[in-house]
Short mmCIF file of C-alpha atoms and ligand atoms in Angstrom, two decimals:
data_model
loop_
_atom_site.label_atom_id
_atom_site.label_comp_id
_atom_site.label_asym_id
_atom_site.label_seq_id
_atom_site.Cartn_x
_atom_site.Cartn_y
_atom_site.Cartn_z
CA UNK E 1173 30.14 -0.73 7.26
CA UNK E 1174 27.80 -1.14 4.25
CA UNK E 1175 24.78 1.10 4.46
CA UNK E 1176 21.28 0.17 3.41
CA UNK E 1177 19.47 2.88 1.42
CA UNK E 1178 16.19 2.94 -0.50
CA UNK E 1179 16.50 3.24 -4.27
CA UNK E 1180 14.41 5.83 -6.11
CA UNK E 1181 14.43 4.12 -9.53
CA UNK E 1182 11.04 3.21 -10.98
CA UNK E 1183 9.89 -0.36 -10.35
CA UNK E 1184 8.17 -2.87 -12.56
CA UNK E 1185 5.06 -4.31 -10.94
CA UNK E 1186 5.80 -8.03 -10.79
CA UNK E 1187 6.25 -9.59 -14.21
CA UNK E 1188 3.97 -7.06 -15.92
CA UNK E 1189 4.69 -4.09 -18.18
CA UNK E 1190 3.45 -1.63 -15.53
CA UNK E 1191 6.02 0.56 -13.80
CA UNK E 1192 5.72 3.04 -10.96
CA UNK E 1193 7.68 5.17 -8.50
CA UNK E 1194 8.74 3.21 -5.38
CA UNK E 1195 6.29 5.03 -3.09
CA UNK E 1196 2.52 4.91 -3.66
CA UNK E 1197 -0.31 7.12 -2.39
CA UNK E 1198 -3.24 5.50 -0.59
CA UNK E 1199 -6.80 6.80 -0.64
CA UNK E 1200 -8.24 5.08 2.43
CA UNK E 1201 -8.50 8.38 4.33
CA UNK E 1202 -9.20 10.48 1.21
CA UNK E 1203 -13.01 10.87 1.24
CA UNK E 1204 -14.82 13.75 2.90
CA UNK E 1205 -13.14 16.81 1.43
CA UNK E 1206 -13.81 19.20 -1.44
CA UNK E 1207 -12.76 18.22 -4.96
CA UNK E 1208 -10.29 21.13 -4.84
CA UNK E 1209 -8.54 19.73 -1.75
CA UNK E 1210 -8.63 16.20 -3.12
CA UNK E 1211 -7.13 17.34 -6.41
CA UNK E 1212 -4.36 19.20 -4.55
CA UNK E 1213 -3.30 15.94 -2.85
CA UNK E 1214 -3.24 14.00 -6.13
CA UNK E 1215 -1.29 16.80 -7.78
CA UNK E 1216 1.18 17.03 -4.92
CA UNK E 1217 1.80 13.28 -5.08
CA UNK E 1218 2.38 13.50 -8.84
CA UNK E 1219 4.62 16.54 -8.40
CA UNK E 1220 6.98 14.69 -6.07
CA UNK E 1221 6.98 11.66 -8.38
CA UNK E 1222 4.39 9.33 -6.85
CA UNK E 1223 2.23 7.89 -9.62
CA UNK E 1224 0.45 4.82 -8.22
CA UNK E 1225 -2.81 5.63 -6.42
CA UNK E 1226 -4.28 2.88 -4.26
CA UNK E 1227 -8.05 3.04 -3.91
CA UNK E 1228 -10.76 0.55 -2.87
CA UNK E 1229 -14.51 0.54 -3.36
CA UNK E 1230 -15.05 0.26 0.39
CA UNK E 1231 -12.91 3.32 1.26
CA UNK E 1232 -15.00 6.08 2.76
CA UNK E 1233 -16.96 3.95 5.22
CA UNK E 1234 -14.38 4.34 7.98
CA UNK E 1235 -14.45 8.12 7.96
CA UNK E 1236 -18.17 8.40 8.62
CA UNK E 1237 -18.93 8.32 4.90
CA UNK E 1238 -20.27 5.59 2.67
CA UNK E 1239 -19.08 2.72 0.51
CA UNK E 1240 -17.66 4.18 -2.71
CA UNK E 1241 -16.96 7.67 -1.37
CA UNK E 1242 -13.17 7.61 -1.94
CA UNK E 1243 -13.58 6.24 -5.46
CA UNK E 1244 -16.30 8.81 -6.20
CA UNK E 1245 -14.17 11.72 -4.95
CA UNK E 1246 -11.24 10.43 -6.99
CA UNK E 1247 -13.63 10.29 -9.97
CA UNK E 1248 -14.60 13.91 -9.44
CA UNK E 1249 -10.90 14.83 -9.54
CA UNK E 1250 -10.56 12.86 -12.79
CA UNK E 1251 -13.54 14.75 -14.24
CA UNK E 1252 -12.11 18.07 -13.05
CA UNK E 1253 -8.64 17.41 -14.47
CA UNK E 1254 -8.81 14.55 -17.02
CA UNK E 1255 -5.19 14.99 -18.13
CA UNK E 1256 -4.02 13.67 -14.72
CA UNK E 1257 -5.14 10.18 -15.74
CA UNK E 1258 -2.32 9.90 -18.29
CA UNK E 1259 0.28 10.41 -15.56
CA UNK E 1260 -0.82 7.70 -13.12
CA UNK E 1261 -1.55 4.06 -12.43
CA UNK E 1262 -4.93 3.59 -10.79
CA UNK E 1263 -5.15 0.67 -8.39
CA UNK E 1264 -8.38 -0.31 -6.69
CA UNK E 1265 -9.82 -3.23 -4.77
CA UNK E 1266 -13.05 -5.09 -4.40
CA UNK E 1267 -14.41 -8.04 -2.50
CA UNK E 1268 -15.38 -6.44 0.83
CA UNK E 1269 -19.13 -6.03 1.28
CA UNK E 1270 -20.32 -4.41 4.49
CA UNK E 1271 -22.10 -6.88 6.72
CA UNK E 1272 -21.06 -9.94 4.65
CA UNK E 1273 -18.07 -9.15 4.83
CA UNK E 1274 -16.24 -10.85 1.89
CA UNK E 1275 -17.51 -11.78 -1.57
CA UNK E 1276 -15.16 -12.65 -4.42
CA UNK E 1277 -17.77 -14.57 -6.44
CA UNK E 1278 -17.69 -13.98 -10.17
CA UNK E 1279 -21.07 -12.24 -10.22
CA UNK E 1280 -20.06 -9.91 -7.40
CA UNK E 1281 -16.61 -8.99 -8.76
CA UNK E 1282 -18.06 -8.40 -12.24
CA UNK E 1283 -20.51 -5.86 -10.82
CA UNK E 1284 -17.92 -4.40 -8.42
CA UNK E 1285 -15.46 -3.61 -11.23
CA UNK E 1286 -18.21 -1.93 -13.28
CA UNK E 1287 -19.20 0.15 -10.26
CA UNK E 1288 -15.58 1.14 -9.50
CA UNK E 1289 -15.01 2.23 -13.10
CA UNK E 1290 -18.21 4.29 -13.03
CA UNK E 1291 -17.39 5.97 -9.72
CA UNK E 1292 -13.77 6.73 -10.65
CA UNK E 1293 -14.84 7.97 -14.11
CA UNK E 1294 -12.10 6.00 -15.85
CA UNK E 1295 -12.10 3.38 -18.62
CA UNK E 1296 -9.72 0.85 -17.10
CA UNK E 1297 -8.31 -0.01 -13.66
CA UNK E 1298 -4.56 -0.56 -14.03
CA UNK E 1299 -4.26 -2.85 -11.00
CA UNK E 1300 -7.34 -4.59 -9.60
CA UNK E 1301 -6.80 -6.26 -6.24
CA UNK E 1302 -8.90 -8.74 -4.31
CA UNK E 1303 -9.17 -6.87 -1.02
CA UNK E 1304 -9.38 -9.81 1.39
CA UNK E 1305 -9.58 -13.57 0.95
CA UNK E 1306 -13.12 -14.96 0.57
CA UNK E 1307 -13.16 -18.46 2.07
CA UNK E 1308 -16.36 -19.32 0.20
CA UNK E 1309 -15.26 -18.76 -3.41
CA UNK E 1310 -13.07 -21.30 -5.20
CA UNK E 1311 -9.92 -19.64 -6.59
CA UNK E 1312 -10.77 -21.06 -10.04
CA UNK E 1313 -13.92 -18.91 -10.07
CA UNK E 1314 -11.98 -15.79 -9.02
CA UNK E 1315 -9.33 -16.51 -11.66
CA UNK E 1316 -11.97 -16.96 -14.36
CA UNK E 1317 -13.68 -13.64 -13.65
CA UNK E 1318 -10.36 -11.76 -13.35
CA UNK E 1319 -9.34 -13.23 -16.72
CA UNK E 1320 -12.68 -12.23 -18.25
CA UNK E 1321 -12.36 -8.66 -16.91
CA UNK E 1322 -8.76 -8.41 -18.11
CA UNK E 1323 -9.64 -9.77 -21.57
CA UNK E 1324 -12.50 -7.25 -21.75
CA UNK E 1325 -10.03 -4.40 -21.08
CA UNK E 1326 -11.70 -3.32 -17.83
CA UNK E 1327 -8.63 -4.15 -15.71
CA UNK E 1328 -5.01 -4.37 -16.83
CA UNK E 1329 -3.32 -6.44 -14.12
CA UNK E 1330 -4.32 -8.08 -10.87
CA UNK E 1331 -3.09 -8.19 -7.30
CA UNK E 1332 -4.16 -9.61 -3.97
CA UNK E 1333 -4.36 -8.04 -0.55
CA UNK E 1334 -4.22 -9.69 2.87
CA UNK E 1335 -3.74 -13.08 1.18
CA UNK E 1336 -1.55 -15.76 2.72
CA UNK E 1337 1.18 -17.25 0.52
CA UNK E 1338 -0.88 -20.41 -0.02
CA UNK E 1339 -4.01 -18.42 -0.95
CA UNK E 1340 -1.83 -16.57 -3.45
CA UNK E 1341 -0.58 -19.89 -4.89
CA UNK E 1342 -4.10 -21.29 -5.16
CA UNK E 1343 -5.28 -18.29 -7.18
CA UNK E 1344 -2.13 -18.19 -9.31
CA UNK E 1345 -2.56 -21.88 -10.16
CA UNK E 1346 -5.78 -21.03 -12.03
CA UNK E 1347 -4.49 -17.94 -13.87
CA UNK E 1348 -2.49 -18.02 -17.07
CA UNK E 1349 -0.94 -14.61 -16.35
CA UNK E 1350 1.08 -13.64 -13.26
CA UNK E 1351 -0.40 -11.91 -10.22
CA UNK E 1352 1.50 -8.60 -10.10
CA UNK E 1353 1.29 -7.58 -6.45
CA UNK E 1354 0.75 -8.75 -2.86
CA UNK E 1355 -0.65 -6.08 -0.51
CA UNK E 1356 -0.01 -6.97 3.16
CA UNK E 1357 0.42 -4.70 6.15
CA UNK E 1358 4.10 -3.93 6.80
CA UNK E 1359 6.00 -1.51 8.98
CA UNK E 1360 8.65 -1.93 11.62
CA UNK E 1361 5.73 -2.12 14.06
CA UNK E 1362 3.74 -4.75 12.11
CA UNK E 1363 6.43 -6.97 10.68
CA UNK E 1364 4.80 -10.42 10.35
CA UNK E 1365 5.56 -10.50 6.61
CA UNK E 1366 9.25 -10.88 7.41
CA UNK E 1367 8.46 -14.38 8.61
CA UNK E 1368 5.05 -15.46 7.28
CA UNK E 1369 6.36 -16.19 3.80
CA UNK E 1370 4.80 -13.26 1.92
CA UNK E 1371 8.02 -11.35 1.23
CA UNK E 1372 9.83 -14.62 0.47
CA UNK E 1373 7.10 -15.47 -2.02
CA UNK E 1374 7.43 -12.02 -3.61
CA UNK E 1375 11.16 -12.60 -4.09
CA UNK E 1376 10.75 -16.19 -5.29
CA UNK E 1377 7.97 -15.39 -7.79
CA UNK E 1378 8.81 -11.82 -8.87
CA UNK E 1379 5.75 -10.28 -7.24
CA UNK E 1380 5.80 -6.67 -6.01
CA UNK E 1381 4.95 -6.06 -2.34
CA UNK E 1382 2.79 -2.94 -2.09
CA UNK E 1383 2.51 -2.51 1.66
CA UNK E 1384 -0.17 -0.81 3.71
CA UNK E 1385 0.09 1.37 6.82
CA UNK E 1386 3.89 1.82 6.65
CA UNK E 1387 3.66 4.24 9.62
CA UNK E 1388 1.43 1.77 11.48
CA UNK E 1389 -1.53 4.04 10.76
CA UNK E 1390 0.23 7.00 12.42
CA UNK E 1391 1.40 5.18 15.57
CA UNK E 1392 5.02 5.55 14.49
CA UNK E 1393 4.55 9.33 14.17
CA UNK E 1394 3.37 9.78 17.78
CA UNK E 1395 5.33 11.83 20.28
CA UNK E 1396 7.43 9.85 22.71
CA UNK E 1397 5.19 10.95 25.58
CA UNK E 1398 1.99 9.84 23.81
CA UNK E 1399 3.65 6.57 22.85
CA UNK E 1400 4.61 5.90 26.49
CA UNK E 1401 1.04 6.58 27.58
CA UNK E 1402 -0.46 4.32 24.89
CA UNK E 1403 -1.48 0.68 25.53
CA UNK E 1404 1.73 -0.43 23.78
CA UNK E 1405 3.70 1.87 26.12
CA UNK E 1406 7.37 1.01 26.50
CA UNK E 1407 7.65 -1.07 23.34
CA UNK E 1408 6.22 1.68 21.10
CA UNK E 1409 8.34 4.32 22.85
CA UNK E 1410 11.49 2.19 22.37
CA UNK E 1411 10.64 1.77 18.68
CA UNK E 1412 10.20 5.51 18.28
CA UNK E 1413 13.50 6.13 20.07
CA UNK E 1414 15.29 3.71 17.71
CA UNK E 1415 13.73 5.45 14.67
CA UNK E 1416 14.64 8.87 16.08
CA UNK E 1417 18.29 7.89 16.48
CA UNK E 1418 18.50 7.15 12.74
CA UNK E 1419 16.46 10.26 11.92
CA UNK E 1420 18.95 12.46 13.81
CA UNK E 1421 21.94 10.84 12.17
CA UNK E 1422 20.47 11.33 8.66
CA UNK E 1423 18.81 14.69 9.42
CA UNK E 1424 15.42 13.46 8.17
CA UNK E 1425 12.01 13.21 9.87
CA UNK E 1426 11.14 10.05 11.75
CA UNK E 1427 8.38 9.20 9.25
CA UNK E 1428 11.01 9.06 6.49
CA UNK E 1429 13.05 6.56 8.51
CA UNK E 1430 9.96 4.40 9.04
CA UNK E 1431 9.23 4.38 5.29
CA UNK E 1432 12.86 3.71 4.42
CA UNK E 1433 12.97 0.84 6.93
CA UNK E 1434 10.40 -1.06 4.84
CA UNK E 1435 12.00 -0.08 1.51
CA UNK E 1436 15.47 -1.46 2.16
CA UNK E 1437 14.08 -4.99 2.41
CA UNK E 1438 15.42 -6.85 -0.65
CA UNK E 1439 11.90 -7.74 -1.86
CA UNK E 1440 11.62 -4.19 -3.28
CA UNK E 1441 8.81 -3.04 -1.02
CA UNK E 1442 6.65 -0.12 -2.20
CA UNK E 1443 5.04 1.55 0.84
CA UNK E 1444 1.62 3.12 0.36
CA UNK E 1445 1.62 6.38 2.29
CA UNK E 1446 -1.65 7.55 3.81
CA UNK E 1447 -1.20 11.15 4.93
CA UNK E 1448 -3.78 13.73 3.89
CA UNK E 1449 -1.40 16.67 4.40
CA UNK E 1450 0.34 18.16 1.42
CA UNK E 1451 3.55 18.94 3.28
CA UNK E 1452 3.77 15.36 4.55
CA UNK E 1453 3.36 13.95 1.04
CA UNK E 1454 6.43 15.98 0.07
CA UNK E 1455 8.25 15.05 3.29
CA UNK E 1456 7.92 11.34 2.46
CA UNK E 1457 10.61 11.87 -0.22
CA UNK E 1458 13.14 12.21 2.61
CA UNK E 1459 12.95 8.42 2.81
CA UNK E 1460 15.43 8.47 -0.09
CA UNK E 1461 17.89 10.49 2.04
CA UNK E 1462 17.89 7.85 4.76
CA UNK E 1463 20.55 5.21 5.29
CA UNK E 1464 20.86 2.45 7.86
CA UNK E 1465 23.62 0.23 9.06
CA UNK E 1466 22.50 -3.37 9.52
CA UNK E 1467 22.68 -3.03 13.34
CA UNK E 1468 20.48 0.09 13.18
CA UNK E 1469 17.85 -1.68 11.03
CA UNK E 1470 17.89 -4.65 13.40
CA UNK E 1471 17.72 -2.41 16.49
CA UNK E 1472 14.47 -0.90 15.18
CA UNK E 1473 13.05 -4.38 14.59
CA UNK E 1474 14.07 -5.69 18.01
CA UNK E 1475 12.67 -2.60 19.75
CA UNK E 1476 9.35 -3.13 17.95
CA UNK E 1477 9.11 -6.86 18.57
CA UNK E 1478 10.22 -6.46 22.17
CA UNK E 1479 12.83 -9.22 22.17
CA UNK E 1480 16.30 -9.59 20.66
CA UNK E 1481 17.20 -11.56 17.56
CA UNK E 1482 18.64 -14.93 18.58
N1 NAP Z 2448 -5.33 -3.54 1.82
C1 NAP Z 2448 -5.74 -3.22 3.01
O1 NAP Z 2448 -6.42 -3.99 3.71
C2 NAP Z 2448 -5.37 -1.87 3.55
C3 NAP Z 2448 -5.61 -1.53 4.89
C4 NAP Z 2448 -5.22 -0.27 5.34
C5 NAP Z 2448 -4.61 0.63 4.45
N2 NAP Z 2448 -4.42 0.27 3.14
C6 NAP Z 2448 -3.76 1.17 2.16
O2 NAP Z 2448 -2.61 1.74 2.75
C7 NAP Z 2448 -2.71 3.16 2.69
C8 NAP Z 2448 -1.96 3.80 3.81
O3 NAP Z 2448 -2.51 3.38 5.06
P1 NAP Z 2448 -2.44 4.36 6.29
O4 NAP Z 2448 -3.18 5.61 5.99
O5 NAP Z 2448 -2.81 3.61 7.51
O6 NAP Z 2448 -0.86 4.70 6.28
P2 NAP Z 2448 0.16 5.31 7.32
O7 NAP Z 2448 1.06 6.13 6.49
O8 NAP Z 2448 0.71 4.21 8.15
O9 NAP Z 2448 -0.69 6.24 8.31
C9 NAP Z 2448 -1.19 7.46 7.89
C10 NAP Z 2448 -1.74 8.18 9.10
O10 NAP Z 2448 -0.64 8.62 9.88
C11 NAP Z 2448 -0.85 9.98 10.20
N3 NAP Z 2448 0.41 10.69 10.43
C12 NAP Z 2448 0.75 11.30 11.59
N4 NAP Z 2448 1.93 11.88 11.48
C13 NAP Z 2448 2.39 11.67 10.26
C14 NAP Z 2448 3.58 12.04 9.58
N5 NAP Z 2448 4.56 12.73 10.15
N6 NAP Z 2448 3.72 11.65 8.31
C15 NAP Z 2448 2.75 10.93 7.71
N7 NAP Z 2448 1.58 10.56 8.31
C16 NAP Z 2448 1.41 10.92 9.58
C17 NAP Z 2448 -1.61 10.54 9.03
O11 NAP Z 2448 -2.28 11.71 9.46
P3 NAP Z 2448 -2.31 13.03 8.52
O12 NAP Z 2448 -3.24 12.72 7.41
O13 NAP Z 2448 -2.80 14.08 9.46
O14 NAP Z 2448 -0.91 13.28 8.07
C18 NAP Z 2448 -2.56 9.38 8.74
O15 NAP Z 2448 -3.69 9.45 9.58
C19 NAP Z 2448 -4.22 3.41 2.65
O16 NAP Z 2448 -4.56 4.68 2.13
C20 NAP Z 2448 -4.67 2.31 1.73
O17 NAP Z 2448 -4.40 2.64 0.38
C21 NAP Z 2448 -4.78 -0.96 2.69
#
């Protein structure tokens, strides 16, 4: 039977000239350590081949820190080791404002990009993403400010995150360059994008899906016993069992199977890993040693959704 396996070749981001390794490193949980520890994570990611770093201005707030903390720590790493900048694509996001909570107005995004550049101590953001849709800003206004920022050399390409396919289309209709990336949540546990049109849109329009929380924020790495005791109980435990069966067969860790499960989708998914442990950054490469049969891939999906495919 044909086996599905993730490909390790570099990917082009949408219809742009940017390319990256097919796994990315996310900085949501990055703030709150020393510059030395932070630099070690960036260097480990680069060492194993990962060269797209996904930041956001709001990252840091969740870990008891403040708005801008993850970008600022990343900036300290850039100041400590400036040569690293040449080896990476820096992605960031703006448009979430605590207490508002969304603002993609031109005035706000203009100031947000300046602030992100300052904090990260870099000259240009390679991929600037609108973090969440703002219902109160017309897409023509967002398109105009993204175009202005791109023309000014402050951002190179743009992406969207947590956008629906129609929100994507509305923004694209006002841009005269292509949106490079969609950033939705995707894992075998959170698999709405298989059916909500986002991955179809990526394939139809040559847009790269950069997906967040590919291990469901760590849920897919839980022990079977903890999974059974969790609110999602039997369904999470069955998902873990289905992942473990493939992990045993391929002699790889379960986390690698979960990453690979997203990557074999034909849309060319790039999962953004979120671990803060050096050994787990390296371990994520085992995703490329993982193969599935179609029934195995579908068994993981049906265990996670809790009902069979028709
Ligand atoms: N656009 C958005 O709205 C949005 C939302 C959320 C996230 N994101 C992006 O997606 C990135 C990844 O999200 P995420 O951190 O939730 O990803 P994830 O990879 O699904 O989860 C990472 C979490 O799982 C834990 N974990 C436990 N066992 C693990 C194992 N064996 N291997 C790896 N991790 C294990 C990690 O803990 P340890 O650190 O202890 O390993 C970490 O807390 C973020 O950094 C951010 O860039 C974007």
